[in-house]
Coordinates of C-alpha atoms in Angstrom, one line a residue:
M1 CA 128.9 35.1 71.1
I2 CA 127.4 38.6 68.7
W3 CA 124.5 37.3 68.5
Q4 CA 123.4 36.5 72.5
L5 CA 125.2 40.3 73.2
T6 CA 122.6 41.3 70.8
S7 CA 120.0 39.4 72.8
C8 CA 120.5 40.8 76.1
W9 CA 121.5 44.2 74.9
T10 CA 117.6 44.1 73.2
S11 CA 116.7 42.5 76.5
L12 CA 117.5 45.5 78.5
I13 CA 116.5 47.8 76.4
R14 CA 113.4 47.3 75.1
P15 CA 111.2 47.1 78.4
L16 CA 113.0 50.5 79.0
I17 CA 112.0 52.6 75.5
F18 CA 108.6 50.7 76.0
G19 CA 108.4 52.5 79.5
L20 CA 109.4 55.8 77.9
L21 CA 106.6 55.3 75.5
L22 CA 103.8 54.7 78.2
Q23 CA 105.0 57.6 80.2
P24 CA 102.1 60.1 79.5
P25 CA 102.3 63.6 78.5
V26 CA 103.2 65.3 81.6
A27 CA 106.1 63.6 81.9
Q28 CA 107.3 64.3 78.7
L29 CA 105.9 68.2 77.7
S30 CA 108.2 68.4 81.2
I31 CA 111.3 69.0 79.8
I32 CA 109.9 71.9 78.1
T33 CA 111.9 75.2 79.3
Q34 CA 111.1 78.7 78.4
P35 CA 106.9 78.4 78.2
N36 CA 105.1 81.1 76.9
I37 CA 103.9 82.9 80.1
V38 CA 100.8 84.5 79.7
L39 CA 99.0 86.0 82.7
F40 CA 96.0 88.1 83.4
M41 CA 95.0 89.7 86.4
A42 CA 91.1 91.6 87.3
D43 CA 90.8 94.1 89.3
D44 CA 88.8 94.3 91.5
L45 CA 86.7 91.2 90.7
G46 CA 85.2 89.1 93.8
I47 CA 85.9 85.3 94.1
G48 CA 82.7 84.6 94.2
D49 CA 82.1 86.4 90.9
V50 CA 83.6 83.4 88.9
G51 CA 81.4 80.7 87.4
C52 CA 84.2 78.3 88.7
Y53 CA 84.1 79.4 92.2
G54 CA 80.7 79.1 92.9
N55 CA 78.3 82.0 91.1
D56 CA 75.6 80.3 88.6
T57 CA 74.2 84.0 87.4
I58 CA 77.4 85.6 86.4
R59 CA 78.1 83.9 83.0
T60 CA 82.6 83.3 82.5
P61 CA 82.7 80.4 80.1
N62 CA 86.0 80.8 79.4
I63 CA 87.5 81.1 83.0
D64 CA 86.0 78.1 84.3
R65 CA 87.2 76.3 81.0
L66 CA 90.7 77.8 82.3
A67 CA 89.6 75.6 85.6
K68 CA 89.0 72.1 83.8
E69 CA 91.6 72.7 81.2
G70 CA 94.0 73.2 84.4
V71 CA 94.2 73.6 88.1
K72 CA 92.5 75.2 90.6
L73 CA 93.3 76.8 93.5
T74 CA 90.9 77.6 96.3
Q75 CA 93.0 79.0 99.1
H76 CA 94.8 81.9 97.0
I77 CA 95.8 84.8 98.7
A78 CA 96.5 88.3 97.7
A79 CA 99.3 89.8 100.0
A80 CA 97.2 93.0 100.2
P81 CA 94.4 94.2 100.1
L82 CA 93.9 96.9 97.6
C83 CA 95.8 97.6 94.0
T84 CA 98.8 98.8 94.5
P85 CA 100.5 96.8 97.1
S86 CA 98.8 94.0 96.6
R87 CA 100.7 94.1 92.7
A88 CA 103.9 95.5 94.1
A89 CA 103.7 92.0 96.1
F90 CA 103.1 90.1 92.9
L91 CA 105.6 91.9 90.5
T92 CA 108.3 91.1 93.0
G93 CA 107.2 88.6 95.6
R94 CA 107.8 89.9 98.2
Y95 CA 105.0 91.4 101.4
P96 CA 105.1 95.0 100.1
L97 CA 106.6 96.3 103.6
R98 CA 109.9 95.1 102.9
S99 CA 109.9 97.2 99.4
G100 CA 107.9 100.2 100.9
M101 CA 104.8 99.5 98.9
D102 CA 102.3 99.6 101.8
A103 CA 100.9 103.2 103.7
V104 CA 101.8 104.3 106.9
N105 CA 98.6 106.5 106.5
N106 CA 95.4 106.8 104.7
Y107 CA 96.6 107.0 101.6
R108 CA 97.0 103.1 100.7
V109 CA 97.6 103.4 96.9
I110 CA 99.4 105.4 94.4
F111 CA 97.1 108.7 94.0
W112 CA 98.3 110.6 90.9
N113 CA 100.4 110.5 88.2
G114 CA 102.3 113.0 88.9
G115 CA 103.6 112.0 92.6
S116 CA 106.9 110.5 93.0
G117 CA 106.3 107.3 95.0
G118 CA 106.7 103.7 92.8
L119 CA 108.4 100.4 93.2
P120 CA 111.4 101.6 93.8
P121 CA 114.1 101.2 90.6
N122 CA 116.3 98.1 93.0
E123 CA 113.5 96.2 93.2
T124 CA 113.9 93.0 90.5
T125 CA 110.5 92.1 89.4
F126 CA 110.2 89.1 87.3
A127 CA 109.5 90.7 84.1
R128 CA 113.2 91.9 84.1
I129 CA 114.6 88.1 85.1
L130 CA 112.4 87.0 82.0
Q131 CA 113.5 89.4 80.0
Q132 CA 117.9 88.6 80.8
Q133 CA 116.6 85.0 80.1
G134 CA 116.0 86.3 76.8
Y135 CA 111.7 86.7 77.1
S136 CA 110.1 89.6 75.0
T137 CA 107.6 90.7 77.9
G138 CA 104.4 93.3 77.9
L139 CA 102.5 94.5 80.4
I140 CA 99.2 96.1 77.7
G141 CA 96.5 97.0 80.8
K142 CA 97.0 98.6 84.1
W143 CA 100.5 99.7 86.5
H144 CA 99.1 101.4 89.0
Q145 CA 102.8 100.9 90.3
G146 CA 104.2 104.9 90.0
V147 CA 105.7 107.1 86.4
N148 CA 108.4 109.4 87.6
C149 CA 110.4 110.1 90.8
E150 CA 112.0 113.5 90.4
S151 CA 111.3 114.7 87.1
R152 CA 109.0 114.0 83.9
N153 CA 110.6 112.1 81.8
D154 CA 112.8 109.9 84.2
H155 CA 110.2 106.8 84.0
C156 CA 111.9 105.9 87.2
H157 CA 109.0 103.8 88.5
H158 CA 107.7 103.0 85.1
P159 CA 107.1 99.9 83.7
L160 CA 109.7 99.7 81.2
K161 CA 112.1 100.5 84.1
H162 CA 111.0 97.3 85.3
G163 CA 111.9 94.5 82.6
F164 CA 108.6 95.0 80.2
D165 CA 110.2 95.5 76.7
Y166 CA 106.4 97.1 75.7
F167 CA 104.0 98.8 77.7
Y168 CA 100.1 100.2 76.9
G169 CA 97.6 101.0 79.1
M170 CA 96.9 102.8 81.9
P171 CA 100.1 104.1 84.0
F172 CA 97.1 104.8 87.2
T173 CA 94.1 102.5 88.0
L174 CA 90.3 103.6 86.4
I175 CA 88.3 105.7 88.5
S176 CA 84.9 106.8 88.0
D177 CA 86.4 110.5 87.6
C178 CA 87.4 108.5 84.2
Q179 CA 83.7 109.2 83.1
P180 CA 83.0 112.7 82.9
T181 CA 78.6 111.0 83.2
E182 CA 79.8 109.4 86.6
T183 CA 80.4 110.4 90.1
P184 CA 83.3 111.4 91.4
E185 CA 85.5 109.3 93.0
M186 CA 89.2 109.7 93.9
D187 CA 89.4 111.3 97.3
R188 CA 86.1 112.4 97.4
A189 CA 85.6 113.6 101.3
F190 CA 88.8 115.4 101.1
R191 CA 87.1 117.3 97.8
R192 CA 84.1 118.0 99.6
K193 CA 86.3 119.3 103.0
L194 CA 88.5 121.7 100.5
W195 CA 85.3 123.3 98.8
F196 CA 83.3 123.4 101.8
S197 CA 86.6 125.3 103.6
T198 CA 86.7 127.9 100.0
Q199 CA 83.5 128.7 100.7
M200 CA 84.0 129.6 104.0
I201 CA 86.7 131.5 103.7
G202 CA 85.3 133.4 100.7
L203 CA 82.5 134.0 102.6
A204 CA 83.8 135.0 105.6
I205 CA 85.9 137.6 103.5
L206 CA 82.9 138.4 101.6
T207 CA 81.5 139.5 105.6
A208 CA 84.3 141.0 106.6
A209 CA 83.9 143.7 103.5
L210 CA 80.8 144.5 103.8
G211 CA 81.5 144.8 107.5
R212 CA 84.1 147.6 106.7
L213 CA 81.5 149.0 103.6
T214 CA 78.8 149.7 106.6
G215 CA 81.5 150.4 109.0
L216 CA 80.2 148.0 111.6
I217 CA 84.0 146.1 110.8
S218 CA 87.2 148.1 111.2
V219 CA 89.4 146.1 109.0
S220 CA 91.8 148.1 106.7
W221 CA 91.7 146.9 102.9
K222 CA 95.1 146.0 102.9
T223 CA 94.0 143.4 105.4
L224 CA 91.1 142.4 103.1
T225 CA 92.9 141.9 100.1
C226 CA 95.7 139.4 101.8
L227 CA 93.2 137.6 102.5
A228 CA 91.0 137.9 98.8
G229 CA 94.6 136.7 97.8
F230 CA 95.4 134.0 100.5
S231 CA 92.0 132.7 99.5
L232 CA 92.7 132.4 95.5
L233 CA 96.3 131.3 96.2
F234 CA 94.3 127.8 98.3
F235 CA 91.7 127.0 95.4
I236 CA 94.2 127.2 92.9
C237 CA 96.7 124.8 95.4
W238 CA 93.7 122.1 95.5
F239 CA 91.8 122.7 91.9
S240 CA 94.7 122.6 90.5
S241 CA 94.9 119.1 91.0
Y242 CA 91.8 117.9 92.4
G243 CA 89.6 120.1 89.1
F244 CA 91.5 118.2 86.7
V245 CA 91.5 114.6 87.8
R246 CA 90.8 113.3 84.7
Y247 CA 93.1 115.2 82.9
W248 CA 96.3 113.9 84.9
N249 CA 95.3 110.6 86.0
C250 CA 92.6 108.9 83.5
I251 CA 95.4 108.7 80.7
M252 CA 96.7 106.1 78.0
M253 CA 100.3 105.6 77.1
R254 CA 102.2 103.2 74.1
N255 CA 105.3 102.9 76.4
H256 CA 107.0 106.6 77.3
E257 CA 104.3 108.6 75.3
V258 CA 100.8 109.8 76.4
T259 CA 99.0 108.8 73.5
E260 CA 95.4 109.9 75.2
Q261 CA 94.9 112.6 77.3
P262 CA 91.7 112.2 78.7
M263 CA 91.4 109.0 77.8
V264 CA 88.7 108.0 75.4
T265 CA 86.6 105.2 77.5
D266 CA 84.7 103.9 74.3
R267 CA 87.3 102.4 73.2
T268 CA 89.8 101.3 75.7
T269 CA 88.7 97.8 75.7
S270 CA 89.2 97.2 72.6
H271 CA 92.3 98.6 72.1
I272 CA 93.9 96.6 75.2
L273 CA 92.8 93.2 73.5
K274 CA 94.0 94.3 69.8
E275 CA 97.3 95.1 71.7
S276 CA 97.8 92.2 73.5
I277 CA 96.5 89.9 70.8
S278 CA 99.5 91.8 68.6
F279 CA 101.6 91.2 70.7
I280 CA 100.9 87.5 70.9
E281 CA 101.2 87.3 66.9
R282 CA 104.1 89.6 67.3
N283 CA 106.1 87.6 69.3
K284 CA 105.3 83.5 69.4
H285 CA 108.4 82.7 67.5
K286 CA 110.5 83.3 70.5
P287 CA 109.7 82.9 74.4
F288 CA 107.4 85.7 75.7
L289 CA 105.6 86.7 78.9
L290 CA 102.0 88.8 78.3
F291 CA 100.7 90.3 82.2
L292 CA 97.7 91.3 80.9
S293 CA 96.3 93.4 83.5
F294 CA 92.7 94.3 82.9
L295 CA 90.6 97.3 84.0
H296 CA 88.0 94.9 84.8
S297 CA 86.1 95.0 86.8
H298 CA 87.3 98.6 88.5
T299 CA 84.4 101.1 88.4
P300 CA 83.1 102.6 86.8
L301 CA 82.4 99.7 85.1
I302 CA 83.9 100.6 81.1
T303 CA 81.5 98.1 79.4
T304 CA 80.8 98.5 75.4
K305 CA 77.1 98.1 74.0
K306 CA 77.6 94.8 73.2
F307 CA 77.7 93.5 76.7
L308 CA 75.1 96.2 78.4
G309 CA 72.6 94.4 79.6
R310 CA 73.7 91.1 79.4
S311 CA 74.5 89.8 83.5
S312 CA 71.8 89.8 85.8
H313 CA 73.5 91.2 87.9
G314 CA 73.5 94.8 86.4
L315 CA 76.5 96.7 85.4
Y316 CA 78.8 95.3 87.2
G317 CA 77.8 91.6 85.8
D318 CA 78.0 92.8 82.5
N319 CA 81.7 93.8 83.8
V320 CA 82.9 90.8 84.5
E321 CA 80.8 89.0 81.8
E322 CA 82.7 91.1 78.6
M323 CA 86.0 90.0 81.0
D324 CA 85.7 86.5 80.6
W325 CA 85.2 87.5 76.6
M326 CA 88.1 88.9 76.4
V327 CA 89.7 86.3 78.1
G328 CA 88.2 83.8 75.4
Q329 CA 89.4 86.1 72.7
V330 CA 93.4 85.8 74.0
L331 CA 92.7 81.9 74.6
D332 CA 91.7 81.6 71.1
V333 CA 94.5 82.9 69.7
I334 CA 96.8 81.2 71.4
D335 CA 94.7 78.1 70.5
K336 CA 95.4 79.4 67.1
E337 CA 98.5 79.9 66.6
G338 CA 99.0 76.8 67.9
L339 CA 100.8 77.9 71.2
K340 CA 98.3 75.8 73.3
N341 CA 100.7 73.1 74.7
T342 CA 103.4 75.8 75.3
T343 CA 101.8 78.2 77.1
L344 CA 101.1 78.3 80.5
V345 CA 97.9 80.8 81.4
Y346 CA 97.6 82.3 84.8
F347 CA 94.4 83.8 86.3
A348 CA 93.5 85.8 89.3
S349 CA 92.4 89.3 91.0
D350 CA 94.4 91.6 93.1
H351 CA 92.3 91.3 96.1
G352 CA 88.4 91.0 97.2
G353 CA 85.8 92.8 95.4
W354 CA 84.7 96.1 96.9
L355 CA 81.5 95.6 99.4
E356 CA 81.0 99.5 100.2
R357 CA 81.1 100.4 96.4
Q358 CA 77.5 101.2 95.4
E359 CA 75.7 104.6 93.9
G360 CA 72.1 105.1 95.5
Q361 CA 70.0 101.5 95.0
R362 CA 73.9 100.0 92.2
Q363 CA 76.0 97.7 93.5
L364 CA 79.1 98.6 91.3
G365 CA 81.6 96.0 93.6
G366 CA 82.1 92.4 93.5
W367 CA 81.0 89.6 95.6
N368 CA 83.3 87.7 97.6
G369 CA 81.2 84.2 98.4
I370 CA 81.2 82.8 101.5
Y371 CA 84.3 84.7 103.0
R372 CA 83.4 88.0 105.7
G373 CA 84.9 90.9 103.9
G374 CA 86.2 92.9 101.4
K375 CA 88.9 95.2 100.0
A376 CA 90.5 97.4 101.7
M377 CA 90.3 94.8 104.3
G378 CA 93.7 93.8 105.8
G379 CA 92.9 89.9 107.3
W380 CA 89.1 89.0 106.5
E381 CA 89.4 86.4 103.6
G382 CA 86.8 88.3 101.6
G383 CA 89.9 91.0 100.9
I384 CA 92.2 88.6 100.3
R385 CA 91.5 85.5 98.9
V386 CA 91.2 85.4 95.3
P387 CA 90.4 83.3 91.9
G388 CA 93.9 81.1 90.9
I389 CA 94.2 79.0 88.0
F390 CA 96.7 77.4 86.9
R391 CA 96.7 76.0 82.7
W392 CA 99.5 74.3 81.2
P393 CA 98.2 70.9 78.4
G394 CA 100.0 68.3 79.3
V395 CA 102.6 69.7 82.1
L396 CA 99.7 70.4 84.4
P397 CA 96.8 67.9 85.4
A398 CA 93.1 68.9 84.5
G399 CA 90.3 69.5 86.3
K400 CA 92.8 69.3 90.0
V401 CA 91.5 71.3 92.5
I402 CA 94.1 72.3 94.9
D403 CA 92.8 73.1 98.7
E404 CA 96.1 74.4 100.2
P405 CA 97.4 77.6 100.7
T406 CA 99.4 79.3 98.7
S407 CA 99.8 83.8 97.5
L408 CA 99.7 85.9 94.6
M409 CA 103.8 86.4 95.4
D410 CA 104.1 82.4 94.5
I411 CA 103.7 83.4 90.5
Y412 CA 107.2 85.1 91.2
P413 CA 109.2 81.8 91.5
T414 CA 107.4 80.2 89.9
V415 CA 107.4 81.9 86.5
V416 CA 111.3 82.9 87.2
N417 CA 112.0 78.9 87.9
L418 CA 110.1 78.1 84.4
A419 CA 112.3 80.7 82.0
G420 CA 115.9 78.9 83.7
G421 CA 116.4 82.3 85.6
V422 CA 118.0 82.5 89.2
L423 CA 115.9 84.0 92.3
P424 CA 118.1 87.5 93.6
Q425 CA 120.2 86.2 96.4
D426 CA 120.3 89.8 97.7
R427 CA 116.9 89.9 99.6
V428 CA 114.4 87.8 101.2
I429 CA 111.7 86.3 98.7
D430 CA 108.6 85.4 100.4
G431 CA 107.2 83.5 97.0
R432 CA 107.3 79.8 96.6
D433 CA 107.7 77.7 93.0
L434 CA 104.5 76.0 93.1
M435 CA 105.1 73.8 90.1
P436 CA 106.2 70.9 92.2
L437 CA 102.0 71.6 93.9
L438 CA 100.8 72.3 90.9
Q439 CA 101.9 68.7 89.2
G440 CA 101.0 66.4 92.1
M441 CA 104.6 66.0 93.0
V442 CA 104.4 67.6 96.3
E443 CA 101.4 67.2 98.7
H444 CA 101.2 70.6 100.5
S445 CA 102.3 74.0 100.2
E446 CA 105.9 75.0 101.2
H447 CA 104.2 77.7 102.7
E448 CA 103.7 77.4 106.6
F449 CA 102.7 80.7 107.9
L450 CA 101.1 83.7 106.1
F451 CA 101.4 87.4 107.2
H452 CA 98.4 89.7 106.4
Y453 CA 99.0 93.6 106.7
C454 CA 96.8 96.3 106.1
G455 CA 98.8 99.3 105.4
I456 CA 102.2 98.5 107.0
H457 CA 100.1 97.1 110.4
L458 CA 99.4 93.5 110.8
H459 CA 96.2 92.1 111.6
A460 CA 96.4 89.0 111.1
A461 CA 98.2 85.6 110.4
R462 CA 97.4 82.3 109.3
W463 CA 99.2 78.8 110.5
H464 CA 99.1 75.9 108.1
Q465 CA 99.5 72.7 110.6
K466 CA 100.7 70.2 107.9
D467 CA 100.1 67.3 110.5
S468 CA 96.6 67.5 111.0
G469 CA 94.4 69.9 108.2
A470 CA 94.3 72.9 110.1
I471 CA 94.3 76.2 109.1
W472 CA 94.4 78.6 111.4
K473 CA 94.2 81.6 111.4
A474 CA 94.3 84.5 114.3
H475 CA 93.3 88.5 113.8
Y476 CA 95.1 90.8 116.3
V477 CA 93.2 93.9 114.8
T478 CA 89.9 94.2 112.8
P479 CA 87.5 97.4 111.4
I480 CA 84.5 98.1 112.9
F481 CA 81.6 97.8 110.7
R482 CA 79.4 100.6 110.2
P483 CA 76.0 100.6 110.3
L484 CA 76.6 97.8 113.1
G485 CA 75.9 94.6 112.1
A486 CA 77.2 95.4 108.9
G487 CA 79.6 93.4 107.0
A488 CA 81.3 96.3 105.9
C489 CA 82.6 99.8 106.6
Y490 CA 79.6 101.8 104.6
D491 CA 80.5 104.6 106.4
R492 CA 83.3 105.6 105.3
G493 CA 83.8 104.2 101.8
F494 CA 86.7 102.0 103.0
C495 CA 87.5 100.0 105.7
P496 CA 90.8 101.7 108.0
C497 CA 94.0 100.1 109.0
F498 CA 94.5 102.1 112.4
G499 CA 93.0 104.5 114.8
E500 CA 89.0 105.0 116.3
G501 CA 88.0 102.6 113.0
V502 CA 89.6 99.5 113.7
T503 CA 89.5 97.1 116.9
H504 CA 92.9 95.3 118.6
H505 CA 91.9 91.6 120.2
D506 CA 94.0 90.3 123.1
P507 CA 93.5 87.8 122.7
P508 CA 93.0 87.1 118.9
L509 CA 90.7 86.1 117.6
L510 CA 91.1 82.4 116.3
F511 CA 89.4 80.7 113.6
D512 CA 90.3 76.9 112.3
L513 CA 89.3 78.0 108.1
S514 CA 89.2 74.1 106.9
Q515 CA 86.2 73.9 109.3
D516 CA 84.7 77.5 109.4
P517 CA 86.3 79.1 106.2
A518 CA 83.7 82.0 106.7
E519 CA 85.0 83.1 110.1
A520 CA 82.2 82.8 111.7
K521 CA 82.5 81.7 114.7
P522 CA 85.8 82.9 116.6
L523 CA 87.7 80.1 118.8
S524 CA 88.5 80.7 122.5
A525 CA 90.6 78.4 124.7
D526 CA 87.0 77.0 126.2
T527 CA 86.0 76.0 123.1
E528 CA 89.7 74.8 121.4
P529 CA 92.2 72.8 123.9
L530 CA 95.0 73.6 121.3
F531 CA 94.0 77.8 121.5
D532 CA 96.6 78.9 123.6
T533 CA 99.4 76.5 121.7
V534 CA 98.6 78.3 118.5
I535 CA 98.4 81.4 119.4
K536 CA 102.3 81.0 120.4
K537 CA 103.2 79.4 117.9
I538 CA 102.0 82.3 115.3
G539 CA 103.1 85.3 118.2
R540 CA 107.2 83.0 117.5
A541 CA 106.8 83.0 113.6
I542 CA 105.7 86.8 113.4
E543 CA 108.7 87.5 115.9
E544 CA 110.3 85.6 113.7
H545 CA 108.9 87.1 109.8
R546 CA 109.6 91.0 111.6
R547 CA 112.6 90.2 112.1
T548 CA 113.4 89.8 108.8
L549 CA 112.1 93.5 107.9
T550 CA 114.6 96.4 107.2
P551 CA 113.8 99.8 107.0
V552 CA 113.3 101.3 103.4
P553 CA 112.1 104.2 102.0
E554 CA 108.3 104.7 102.2
Q555 CA 106.9 105.3 98.9
L556 CA 103.2 105.9 100.1
S557 CA 105.0 109.0 102.3
M558 CA 102.3 112.0 102.1
H559 CA 105.2 113.7 100.0
N560 CA 105.3 111.0 97.8
V561 CA 102.0 110.5 97.5
V562 CA 100.9 114.4 97.0
W563 CA 100.8 115.4 93.3
K564 CA 103.7 117.6 91.8
P565 CA 103.3 119.6 88.8
W566 CA 106.6 118.9 87.6
L567 CA 106.3 115.1 87.6
Q568 CA 103.1 115.1 85.8
P569 CA 103.1 113.3 82.1
C570 CA 101.7 115.5 79.8
C571 CA 101.9 115.5 75.6
G572 CA 101.5 119.1 75.3
T573 CA 103.3 121.7 77.0
F574 CA 102.7 121.4 80.6
P575 CA 99.3 122.3 81.6
F576 CA 98.3 122.0 78.4
C577 CA 98.1 118.3 77.7
W578 CA 94.9 117.0 75.7
C579 CA 95.8 114.4 72.6
D580 CA 94.5 112.2 71.1
K581 CA 96.7 109.7 69.2
E582 CA 95.0 107.3 68.8
G583 CA 92.1 108.6 66.9
D584 CA 92.1 111.2 64.3
N585 CA 94.6 112.8 65.7
K586 CA 92.6 115.9 66.6
P587 CA 92.4 117.2 70.4
A588 CA 89.9 114.8 72.5
N589 CA 86.5 115.3 73.3
L590 CA 86.5 118.2 76.1

């Protein structure tokens, strides 16, 4: 009898054990809790700049390797076409409008380290939740989400106040002003106006003084002295900020300490790479989150001598190839430390390439492939469709391509759920967990609608009609390209969100991206039988979306954007702010 029970039990258990042994590695490793997470984010990289997305002249073997060993997303969408709002959405999983990180004016990004705007302290980043789950969290590279609120040392917007245990990098963003040999980039047109106004005021005072001396003008010396004082005060007011951009904005920090002011660009790349590798090596025995936020490929395209002249696309191509090499160096460390199978790696860009960025005949911005438009353009695909690659050997399939709408905001719930955290219940989270889609457990993205803003202005919206496979996109506002027939706003340097530089469409321009991803041929009621139905469907979705929005303080208001001396990070006694604590402790080369 015992033998019979044993035989029966064995006959039941044996197929079960055999079945478990035959399960693919994906099922075995899917029970891994709290994987390490490495997030790579490029700056201003166009989707057409990467080999695995169709570029056959810029060499990106390491990024391509991620795609070969993992999952490539072909419709990965940024929540905004500029750095500050896009990264705010990435960190919070929410449209930047919800946190006040989209602009009501033409100042659409954080403009000064000494400004008071930034990612609000009450926003919960994925880093904060992972930190609470026991992760070591580090941000290396670009922040661009603000620093201080009311005093120089309150650090209310600083990475360490938003869930990162460790920060090394730029609290601002790389700009051409950081390179003394380059033409100044920041607020270039406004600076020209200020300088011209100063010259006109000075010329008027000089003319009045000469007229007084020759008796042609009857004006008192007291009045002329007051006017001269006003002119000097006007000059000091604007030159104290714009005249020292390199010292105020081009700085490096380690945690709360300013280590380079101004930054020494020749060694920035090597320091960022060394810090990234060091963070992994220090934290390899516990779960960690590393957000490597590249300064590449933003102007002035700081590139080491090793990579200069290597690309057929000039300095921009050299810079992209160097970034790819940095990706490879970090991946090699992950492999060397035996962390490959327990680490989720993600690569993306914050938005599309900057088409208008040129100096003479040099093209310094990226390429967006077949997609129309680029950086700063709220609706056109070229400004918001970016590379999106995930790798996690054994858990995610290798070489898979997913042609479904996804968002940079999806990283938030994806990594929070992987870490065992709980999404905030007191606010709207616009991102969706991507793991079921990446693993092939579901066929379609959870996103039915995505909304595309330019500042606070809704420019376009898309509807994923899952039963038919159509991806409808309606444009309500588009920028006016100059010169006419060009593909960007070359006359301005940036396309505007509102005013005379845009066109409002009623009815909206409609495209089916599944058939026309380049947005070349708008549909109409005459050419598309579903035109009215689709427009009404998207319109209702926009109304529902707007009902979920609540008023919040505007972080990019004029008051928050302007430079405030009392908020300026400084490594000395203000205004004597210069140091080089990363070198030989001597002042930086002035």
